[in-house]
Coordinates of C-alpha atoms in Angstrom, one line a residue:
X1 CA 78.5 6.3 23.5
X2 CA 75.6 7.3 25.7
X3 CA 73.1 6.7 22.9
X4 CA 74.3 3.1 22.5
X5 CA 74.1 2.6 26.3
X6 CA 70.4 3.6 26.2
X7 CA 69.4 1.6 23.1
X8 CA 71.1 -1.7 23.8
X9 CA 69.0 -2.7 26.9
X10 CA 65.9 -1.6 25.1
X11 CA 66.7 -3.8 22.1
X12 CA 67.4 -6.8 24.3
X13 CA 64.1 -6.2 26.1
X14 CA 62.1 -6.2 22.8
X15 CA 63.9 -9.3 21.6
X16 CA 63.1 -11.1 24.9
X17 CA 59.5 -10.0 24.5
X18 CA 59.2 -11.4 21.0
X19 CA 60.8 -14.7 22.1
X20 CA 58.3 -14.9 25.0
X21 CA 55.3 -14.2 22.7
X22 CA 56.4 -16.8 20.2
X23 CA 56.7 -19.3 23.0
X24 CA 53.2 -18.4 24.1
X25 CA 51.8 -18.7 20.6
X26 CA 53.2 -22.2 20.3
X27 CA 51.7 -23.3 23.6
X28 CA 49.1 -26.0 23.0
X29 CA 45.4 -25.2 23.6
X30 CA 44.0 -27.2 26.5
X31 CA 40.9 -29.4 25.8
X32 CA 37.8 -27.9 27.6
X33 CA 36.7 -29.9 30.7
X34 CA 33.4 -31.0 29.2
X35 CA 35.0 -32.2 26.0
X36 CA 37.2 -34.9 24.6
X37 CA 39.7 -33.9 22.0
X38 CA 41.8 -35.5 19.3
X39 CA 44.0 -33.9 16.7
X40 CA 41.1 -33.5 14.3
X41 CA 37.9 -33.5 16.3
X42 CA 36.4 -32.2 19.6
X43 CA 33.3 -33.7 21.2
X44 CA 31.6 -31.8 24.0
X45 CA 28.7 -33.3 26.0
X46 CA 26.5 -31.5 28.5
X47 CA 28.1 -28.1 28.2
X48 CA 26.3 -25.1 29.6
X49 CA 28.1 -22.8 27.1
X50 CA 30.0 -23.1 23.8
X51 CA 33.7 -23.5 24.7
X52 CA 36.0 -20.9 23.2
X53 CA 39.3 -22.6 23.9
X54 CA 39.1 -25.1 21.1
X55 CA 42.1 -26.0 18.9
X56 CA 41.7 -23.9 15.8
X57 CA 42.8 -26.5 13.3
X58 CA 40.2 -29.2 14.0
X59 CA 37.9 -30.4 11.2
X60 CA 35.0 -31.7 13.3
X61 CA 33.2 -30.3 16.3
X62 CA 30.2 -31.8 18.2
X63 CA 28.2 -30.0 20.9
X64 CA 25.5 -32.4 22.2
X65 CA 23.1 -32.5 25.1
X66 CA 24.1 -29.1 26.3
X67 CA 22.0 -26.6 28.3
X68 CA 23.0 -23.4 26.4
X69 CA 20.1 -21.6 24.6
X70 CA 21.8 -19.2 22.2
X71 CA 24.5 -19.1 19.5
X72 CA 25.9 -15.6 19.1
X73 CA 27.6 -14.0 16.1
X74 CA 30.9 -15.5 15.0
X75 CA 31.0 -18.1 17.6
X76 CA 33.1 -20.4 15.3
X77 CA 35.0 -17.9 13.2
X78 CA 38.3 -19.0 14.9
X79 CA 37.8 -22.5 13.5
X80 CA 38.3 -21.9 9.7
X81 CA 39.2 -25.5 9.0
X82 CA 35.9 -26.9 10.3
X83 CA 34.1 -29.3 8.0
X84 CA 31.7 -31.1 10.3
X85 CA 29.6 -29.3 12.9
X86 CA 27.0 -31.2 15.0
X87 CA 25.0 -29.0 17.4
X88 CA 22.4 -31.5 18.6
X89 CA 20.1 -32.1 21.5
X90 CA 20.7 -28.8 23.2
X91 CA 18.3 -26.1 24.5
X92 CA 19.0 -23.7 21.6
X93 CA 16.1 -21.2 20.9
X94 CA 17.9 -18.4 19.1
X95 CA 20.7 -18.2 16.6
X96 CA 22.3 -14.9 15.5
X97 CA 22.4 -14.2 11.8
X98 CA 26.2 -14.3 11.5
X99 CA 26.7 -17.3 13.9
X100 CA 28.4 -19.4 11.2
X101 CA 30.3 -16.6 9.5
X102 CA 33.8 -17.7 8.4
X103 CA 33.0 -21.4 8.0
X104 CA 33.5 -21.6 4.2
X105 CA 34.8 -25.1 4.3
X106 CA 31.9 -26.5 6.3
X107 CA 30.2 -29.4 4.5
X108 CA 27.9 -30.9 7.2
X109 CA 25.8 -29.0 9.7
X110 CA 23.3 -30.4 12.1
X111 CA 21.0 -28.3 14.3
X112 CA 18.8 -31.3 15.1
X113 CA 16.7 -31.7 18.3
X114 CA 16.8 -28.2 19.7
X115 CA 14.1 -25.7 20.5
X116 CA 14.5 -23.5 17.4
X117 CA 11.3 -21.7 16.3
X118 CA 12.8 -19.5 13.6
X119 CA 16.1 -18.9 11.8
X120 CA 17.4 -15.4 10.8
X121 CA 17.4 -14.6 7.1
X122 CA 20.5 -15.7 5.2
X123 CA 22.0 -17.5 8.2
X124 CA 23.5 -20.0 5.8
X125 CA 24.8 -17.5 3.2
X126 CA 28.5 -17.9 4.2
X127 CA 28.4 -21.7 4.0
X128 CA 29.7 -22.1 0.4
X129 CA 30.7 -25.7 0.8
X130 CA 27.6 -27.0 2.6
X131 CA 26.4 -30.4 1.4
X132 CA 24.1 -31.6 4.1
X133 CA 21.9 -29.8 6.7
X134 CA 19.8 -31.4 9.4
X135 CA 17.0 -29.4 11.0
X136 CA 14.9 -32.2 12.4
X137 CA 13.4 -32.2 15.8
X138 CA 12.9 -28.5 16.2
X139 CA 9.8 -26.3 16.8
X140 CA 9.6 -24.3 13.6
X141 CA 6.9 -21.6 13.4
X142 CA 5.9 -21.7 9.7
X143 CA 4.8 -18.0 9.7
X144 CA 6.0 -15.1 7.6
X145 CA 9.4 -15.2 9.3
X146 CA 10.0 -18.6 7.7
X147 CA 9.2 -17.4 4.2
X148 CA 12.9 -16.8 3.3
X149 CA 13.7 -20.4 4.5
X150 CA 10.9 -21.7 2.3
X151 CA 12.5 -20.0 -0.7
X152 CA 16.0 -21.1 0.2
X153 CA 15.0 -24.7 0.5
X154 CA 13.7 -24.6 -3.1
X155 CA 17.0 -23.0 -4.4
X156 CA 19.8 -24.7 -2.4
X157 CA 21.8 -27.5 -3.8
X158 CA 22.4 -28.9 -0.3
X159 CA 20.6 -31.9 1.0
X160 CA 18.2 -30.7 3.8
X161 CA 16.1 -32.8 6.1
X162 CA 12.3 -32.2 6.2
X163 CA 11.4 -29.1 8.1
X164 CA 8.2 -29.9 10.0
X165 CA 6.0 -27.1 11.3
X166 CA 5.0 -26.9 14.9
X167 CA 2.8 -23.9 14.3
X168 CA 0.7 -22.0 13.6
X169 CA -2.2 -24.5 14.2
X170 CA -3.3 -24.7 10.6
X171 CA 0.2 -25.8 9.5
X172 CA 1.0 -28.1 12.4
X173 CA 2.7 -31.3 11.3
X174 CA 3.1 -30.1 7.7
X175 CA 6.3 -29.7 5.8
X176 CA 7.6 -26.2 5.3
X177 CA 8.2 -26.7 1.6
X178 CA 4.6 -27.7 1.0
X179 CA 3.1 -24.4 2.3
X180 CA 1.7 -22.4 -0.6
X181 CA 0.2 -19.3 1.1
X182 CA 3.4 -17.3 1.8
X183 CA 3.0 -15.1 -1.3
X184 CA -0.4 -13.9 -0.1
X185 CA -0.3 -14.2 3.7
X186 CA 3.1 -12.5 4.1
X187 CA 2.5 -9.5 1.9
X188 CA 0.3 -6.7 3.3
X189 CA 0.0 -3.0 2.5
X190 CA -0.1 0.3 4.3
X191 CA -1.0 4.0 3.8
X192 CA 1.7 6.4 4.8
X193 CA 1.8 10.2 4.6
X194 CA 3.8 11.2 1.5
X195 CA 3.1 14.9 1.3
X196 CA 1.0 17.6 3.1
X197 CA -0.5 20.5 1.3
X198 CA -1.0 23.5 3.7
X199 CA -4.5 24.5 2.6
X200 CA -8.1 23.3 2.9
X201 CA -9.9 21.7 0.0
X202 CA -13.3 20.1 -0.8
X203 CA -12.6 18.0 -3.9
X204 CA -9.8 16.6 -6.0
X205 CA -9.7 15.5 -9.6
X206 CA -6.8 13.9 -11.6
X207 CA -6.0 13.7 -15.3
X208 CA -3.1 12.7 -17.6
X209 CA -1.8 14.9 -20.4
X210 CA 1.2 14.1 -22.6
X211 CA 2.5 11.4 -20.3
X212 CA 2.3 13.7 -17.3
X213 CA 0.0 13.3 -14.3
X214 CA -1.9 16.3 -13.0
X215 CA -4.2 17.0 -10.0
X216 CA -6.8 19.7 -9.7
X217 CA -7.8 20.7 -6.2
X218 CA -10.8 22.9 -5.4
X219 CA -9.9 25.3 -2.5
X220 CA -12.9 27.5 -1.6
X221 CA -11.0 29.4 1.2
X222 CA -8.1 30.2 -1.1
X223 CA -10.6 31.0 -3.9
X224 CA -8.8 29.0 -6.5
X225 CA -8.5 25.7 -8.3
X226 CA -4.9 24.6 -7.7
X227 CA -3.4 22.5 -10.4
X228 CA -0.4 20.2 -9.4
X229 CA 2.0 18.2 -11.6
X230 CA 3.8 15.1 -10.6
X231 CA 7.6 15.8 -10.5
X232 CA 9.3 12.6 -11.9
X233 CA 12.7 13.8 -10.4
X234 CA 11.7 15.0 -6.9
X235 CA 9.0 12.4 -6.7
X236 CA 6.3 14.7 -5.3
X237 CA 3.4 16.9 -6.5
X238 CA 4.4 20.5 -7.3
X239 CA 2.4 23.6 -8.1
X240 CA 1.7 24.0 -11.8
X241 CA -1.1 26.6 -12.2
X242 CA -3.9 28.4 -10.3
X243 CA -7.3 29.1 -11.6
X244 CA -8.8 31.9 -9.4
X245 CA -12.5 32.3 -8.6
X246 CA -15.1 32.7 -5.9
X247 CA -15.8 29.9 -3.5
X248 CA -14.7 27.1 -5.9
X249 CA -16.2 23.8 -4.9
X250 CA -15.3 21.6 -7.9
X251 CA -12.6 21.3 -10.6
X252 CA -13.2 18.7 -13.3
X253 CA -10.8 18.1 -16.2
X254 CA -12.1 17.1 -19.6
X255 CA -9.7 15.8 -22.3
X256 CA -11.0 15.9 -25.9
X257 CA -8.4 14.9 -28.4
X258 CA -5.4 17.1 -27.7
X259 CA -7.3 19.7 -25.7
X260 CA -7.7 20.0 -22.0
X261 CA -10.7 21.8 -20.4
X262 CA -11.4 22.5 -16.8
X263 CA -14.9 22.9 -15.5
X264 CA -14.8 25.1 -12.4
X265 CA -17.9 25.1 -10.3
X266 CA -18.4 28.1 -8.0
X267 CA -21.0 29.0 -5.3
X268 CA -20.9 32.6 -6.3
X269 CA -20.2 34.5 -9.6
X270 CA -21.3 31.6 -11.8
X271 CA -19.4 28.6 -13.0
X272 CA -17.0 28.6 -15.9
X273 CA -15.0 26.4 -18.2
X274 CA -11.3 27.0 -18.8
X275 CA -9.0 25.7 -21.6
X276 CA -5.4 24.9 -21.3
X277 CA -3.2 27.2 -23.4
X278 CA -0.1 25.4 -24.5
X279 CA 1.8 28.6 -25.4
X280 CA 1.2 30.1 -22.0
X281 CA 1.3 26.8 -20.1
X282 CA -1.8 27.8 -18.1
X283 CA -5.6 27.6 -18.2
X284 CA -7.5 30.6 -19.6
X285 CA -11.3 31.2 -19.5
X286 CA -13.1 29.5 -22.4
X287 CA -16.8 29.9 -21.7
X288 CA -19.4 30.6 -18.9
X289 CA -22.0 28.2 -17.6
X290 CA -25.5 29.8 -17.3
X291 CA -26.2 31.1 -13.8
X292 CA -29.9 30.5 -14.2
X293 CA -29.4 26.8 -14.5
X294 CA -26.7 26.2 -11.9
X295 CA -26.9 28.1 -8.7
X296 CA -25.4 25.8 -6.1
X297 CA -23.2 23.2 -7.7
X298 CA -22.3 20.2 -5.6
X299 CA -20.7 17.6 -7.9
X300 CA -19.4 17.3 -11.5
X301 CA -19.5 14.0 -13.3
X302 CA -17.8 13.4 -16.7
X303 CA -18.9 10.6 -19.1
X304 CA -19.0 9.4 -22.7
X305 CA -21.9 7.8 -24.6
X306 CA -21.5 6.5 -28.2
X307 CA -18.3 8.6 -28.6
X308 CA -19.9 11.8 -27.4
X309 CA -18.5 13.7 -24.4
X310 CA -20.9 14.9 -21.7
X311 CA -20.7 16.2 -18.1
X312 CA -23.4 16.7 -15.5
X313 CA -23.5 19.2 -12.7
X314 CA -25.6 18.3 -9.7
X315 CA -27.3 21.3 -8.2
X316 CA -28.1 21.2 -4.5
X317 CA -30.2 24.4 -4.2
X318 CA -34.0 24.3 -3.8
X319 CA -34.4 26.1 -7.1
X320 CA -31.5 24.4 -8.7
X321 CA -31.6 22.4 -11.9
X322 CA -29.2 19.5 -12.3
X323 CA -28.1 19.8 -15.9
X324 CA -26.3 17.6 -18.5
X325 CA -23.9 19.4 -20.9
X326 CA -22.5 18.2 -24.2
X327 CA -19.5 19.0 -26.3
X328 CA -20.5 20.1 -29.8
X329 CA -17.0 20.5 -31.3
X330 CA -16.8 24.2 -30.4
X331 CA -17.9 24.4 -26.8
X332 CA -20.2 22.9 -24.2
X333 CA -23.9 23.6 -24.3
X334 CA -26.8 22.6 -21.9
X335 CA -28.2 19.3 -23.3
X336 CA -30.8 18.1 -20.8
X337 CA -32.2 19.3 -17.5
X338 CA -32.9 16.3 -15.4
X339 CA -35.2 17.5 -12.6
X340 CA -35.6 20.5 -10.3
X341 CA -36.6 21.1 -6.6
X342 CA -34.8 18.0 -5.4
X343 CA -31.5 19.5 -4.0
X344 CA -29.2 17.0 -5.7
X345 CA -25.9 16.4 -4.0
X346 CA -24.2 13.9 -6.3
X347 CA -24.4 12.4 -9.8
X348 CA -22.8 9.1 -10.7
X349 CA -22.5 7.6 -14.2
X350 CA -22.9 3.8 -14.2
X351 CA -23.0 1.2 -16.9
X352 CA -25.7 -1.3 -15.9
X353 CA -26.0 -4.3 -18.1
X354 CA -24.0 -2.5 -20.7
X355 CA -26.5 0.4 -20.8
X356 CA -25.7 4.0 -19.6
X357 CA -27.4 5.2 -16.4
X358 CA -27.1 8.1 -14.0
X359 CA -27.8 7.8 -10.3
X360 CA -28.8 11.1 -8.6
X361 CA -28.5 11.5 -4.9
X362 CA -30.6 14.0 -3.1
X363 CA -31.4 15.3 0.4
X364 CA -35.1 15.3 -0.3
X365 CA -35.6 11.8 -1.8
X366 CA -34.0 8.4 -2.2
X367 CA -31.4 8.0 -5.0
X368 CA -33.0 8.1 -8.4
X369 CA -31.8 5.9 -11.3
X370 CA -32.1 7.3 -14.8
X371 CA -31.6 5.2 -18.0
X372 CA -30.2 6.4 -21.3
X373 CA -32.9 6.2 -24.0
X374 CA -31.1 5.2 -27.3
X375 CA -34.0 6.5 -29.4
X376 CA -34.4 10.0 -27.9
X377 CA -30.8 10.1 -26.7
X378 CA -31.9 11.5 -23.3
X379 CA -32.0 10.2 -19.8
X380 CA -35.4 9.0 -18.5
X381 CA -36.4 7.9 -14.9
X382 CA -36.1 4.2 -14.5
X383 CA -36.4 3.4 -10.7
X384 CA -35.0 4.3 -7.4
X385 CA -33.0 2.8 -4.5
X386 CA -35.7 2.3 -1.8
X387 CA -35.2 2.9 1.9
X388 CA -32.1 4.9 1.4
X389 CA -33.0 8.5 2.4
X390 CA -30.4 11.2 3.0
X391 CA -27.8 9.8 0.7
X392 CA -25.1 12.4 0.0
X393 CA -23.3 10.5 -2.7
X394 CA -23.2 7.3 -4.7
X395 CA -20.0 5.8 -6.1
X396 CA -19.7 2.8 -8.4
X397 CA -17.0 0.1 -8.7
X398 CA -16.5 -3.4 -10.1
X399 CA -15.1 -6.5 -8.5
X400 CA -14.6 -9.5 -10.7
X401 CA -17.0 -8.1 -13.3
X402 CA -19.7 -7.6 -10.7
X403 CA -21.2 -4.1 -10.2
X404 CA -21.3 -2.5 -6.7
X405 CA -22.1 0.9 -5.4
X406 CA -21.3 2.7 -2.1
X407 CA -23.9 5.1 -0.7
X408 CA -22.6 7.8 1.7
X409 CA -24.9 8.9 4.6
X410 CA -24.2 11.5 7.2
X411 CA -26.9 10.1 9.5
X412 CA -27.4 6.3 9.8
X413 CA -25.3 3.6 8.2
X414 CA -23.6 4.0 4.8
X415 CA -24.2 1.0 2.5
X416 CA -22.5 -1.2 0.0
X417 CA -24.9 -2.6 -2.5
X418 CA -24.6 -5.1 -5.4
X419 CA -26.5 -5.2 -8.7
X420 CA -28.4 -8.5 -8.9
X421 CA -31.7 -9.6 -10.4
X422 CA -32.3 -6.2 -11.9
X423 CA -31.9 -4.3 -8.7
X424 CA -29.4 -3.1 -6.1
X425 CA -29.3 -5.3 -3.0
X426 CA -27.5 -4.6 0.2
X427 CA -24.2 -6.4 0.9
X428 CA -22.9 -4.5 3.9
X429 CA -23.7 -1.7 6.3
X430 CA -21.0 0.6 7.6
X431 CA -21.5 2.8 10.7
X432 CA -20.8 6.2 9.4
X433 CA -22.2 8.9 11.7
X434 CA -20.8 12.3 10.4
X435 CA -19.7 10.8 7.1
X436 CA -19.4 13.1 4.0
X437 CA -17.3 10.8 1.8
X438 CA -17.2 7.1 1.1
X439 CA -14.9 6.4 -1.8
X440 CA -14.0 3.0 -3.4
X441 CA -10.7 2.5 -5.1
X442 CA -8.3 -0.2 -6.2
X443 CA -4.5 -0.4 -5.8
X444 CA -2.4 -3.5 -6.7
X445 CA -5.5 -5.7 -7.1
X446 CA -6.7 -4.8 -3.6
X447 CA -10.1 -3.2 -3.1
X448 CA -10.5 -0.5 -0.6
X449 CA -13.0 2.0 0.8
X450 CA -12.1 5.3 2.4
X451 CA -14.8 6.5 4.8
X452 CA -14.4 10.1 6.0
X453 CA -16.0 11.3 9.2
X454 CA -16.4 14.7 10.8
X455 CA -16.8 13.3 14.3
X456 CA -14.0 10.7 14.5
X457 CA -11.1 9.1 12.8
X458 CA -11.5 8.3 9.1
X459 CA -11.3 4.6 8.2
X460 CA -9.8 2.7 5.3
X461 CA -11.5 -0.6 4.7
X462 CA -10.1 -3.5 2.7
X463 CA -12.2 -6.2 0.9
X464 CA -11.9 -9.7 2.3
X465 CA -12.6 -12.0 -0.6
X466 CA -13.2 -15.0 1.6
X467 CA -15.8 -13.4 3.9
X468 CA -17.0 -11.1 1.0
X469 CA -17.1 -8.0 3.3
X470 CA -15.0 -4.9 3.8
X471 CA -13.0 -5.0 7.0
X472 CA -11.4 -2.1 8.9
X473 CA -7.8 -1.8 7.7
X474 CA -6.3 1.5 8.9
X475 CA -7.4 4.7 10.8
X476 CA -6.3 8.1 9.5
X477 CA -6.9 11.5 11.0
X478 CA -8.3 14.2 8.7
X479 CA -10.2 17.2 9.8
X480 CA -13.6 17.4 8.1
X481 CA -12.8 15.1 5.1
X482 CA -14.7 15.9 2.0
X483 CA -13.3 13.6 -0.7
X484 CA -10.8 10.8 -1.4
X485 CA -9.2 10.6 -4.8
X486 CA -6.9 7.8 -6.1
X487 CA -3.9 8.9 -8.2
X488 CA -1.3 6.6 -9.8
X489 CA 2.0 7.6 -11.4
X490 CA 5.5 6.1 -11.9
X491 CA 4.1 2.8 -10.6
X492 CA 3.3 4.4 -7.3
X493 CA -0.2 4.8 -5.9
X494 CA -1.6 7.7 -3.8
X495 CA -4.8 8.7 -2.2
X496 CA -5.6 12.5 -1.9
X497 CA -7.6 13.3 1.2
X498 CA -9.3 16.7 1.0
X499 CA -10.1 18.5 4.3
X500 CA -12.6 21.3 4.8
X501 CA -10.9 22.5 8.0
X502 CA -7.3 21.4 7.8
X503 CA -4.4 20.4 5.5
X504 CA -4.9 18.3 2.4
X505 CA -3.0 15.1 2.9
X506 CA -1.5 12.8 0.3
X507 CA -1.1 9.2 1.5
X508 CA 1.0 6.7 -0.4
X509 CA 0.0 3.0 -0.8
X510 CA 3.0 0.9 0.0
X511 CA 3.6 -2.9 -0.1
X512 CA 4.9 -4.4 3.2
X513 CA 6.7 -7.7 3.3
X514 CA 6.1 -9.2 6.7
X515 CA 8.9 -11.8 6.2
X516 CA 11.6 -9.1 6.3

């Protein structure tokens, strides 16, 4: 009996509460003070806010000549039956991405005559039934933030008013759907650190073997040539092999048919050539390079002429002898001594007017151009590049079938030159005090220069095709940079930056969509 005495009042209380709540639910919603309401529509004029106490079963809502400046998320989600929505002549500047979420039956939307400069991406994605959209009389900025709207206008089945651009100045008064530069202006690139190798280095070379990408890094302080392999699963470069030596300054891979050789240039103990042994999965010594010819190697350049494989080692000692070596089917032998007593710092193979040439840089003279003689099958002096003393290195590249070279100078300006009228003519000078490396490279049809400096930040320049000059693009910090090497694999692009006094850094070239 006591249990029933306790439960009965509680039950009565719960029932009374439910009856009271039901009565409250059925209570009609009052029309907001700034609005006029009928059973199917609400019209609000001069409101300073978007009224929330609006009957949920209306099919038409008009908010006109108000002073509110923002539409927040889900402001109309309590009006699922809405079909017509007119938000006109207000002071709206910003609209949240999910402002119209839940309005799947909406057929007509007008945002005309507001102060809208931009609309968030996919703001209309929930409007499955949208037939007509009015965006007239706003202040749209037709910059990269409008790229998604440009694309949506071309794809939607809804009828949309003309979207006129208020800016930027070059597009003022134009229709958004007539702008054609979004694909170029709204896509940029960047270089971000992908991986750091905790050792110093002075040069980097890359090669492909059996569908795998490898990198050979000369590390004098570690006394080795470190060979890395791209890991397709981990998506980074991992250790593959080490070739030990004494003060290694250069590692250059040579692929001949199914064989891989590695020229290892050393400051002490002579230079050597190693061959990849498939059974041991490592490089083993193949042959020596004469000490009497190469005493202070500074650069290794690989090239082919008429199907024959050659490489040249530039020697930077006073008594050095820059020498060309040739593959004879069994090994590499000294083929031609180019000149001595000139302290060559770099050799660059260039095809000029479809003829093979070598450009030798030297601390003691201006760059020397040698031409391949088809009769004697030797290089002979042709000309030089005047007024360019103290050039450390020359690198060649092509843009739209035109030949260019970059000339690195530690003192004075480095130069970009172009082959024209049987000579190289200056295109651009780059301030480069303290520079030891100026490397051209191309990623995704974009042309770059990496300029390394011992005294300040290194610079990456990008080619401006309209102005026809390289412009500063990004600063990167590398201690005593000595080389920049482009490496591509798995549709990804990297630049290896070697450092004589710090870590070797690997930067990835990434595409950035400014419209996102």
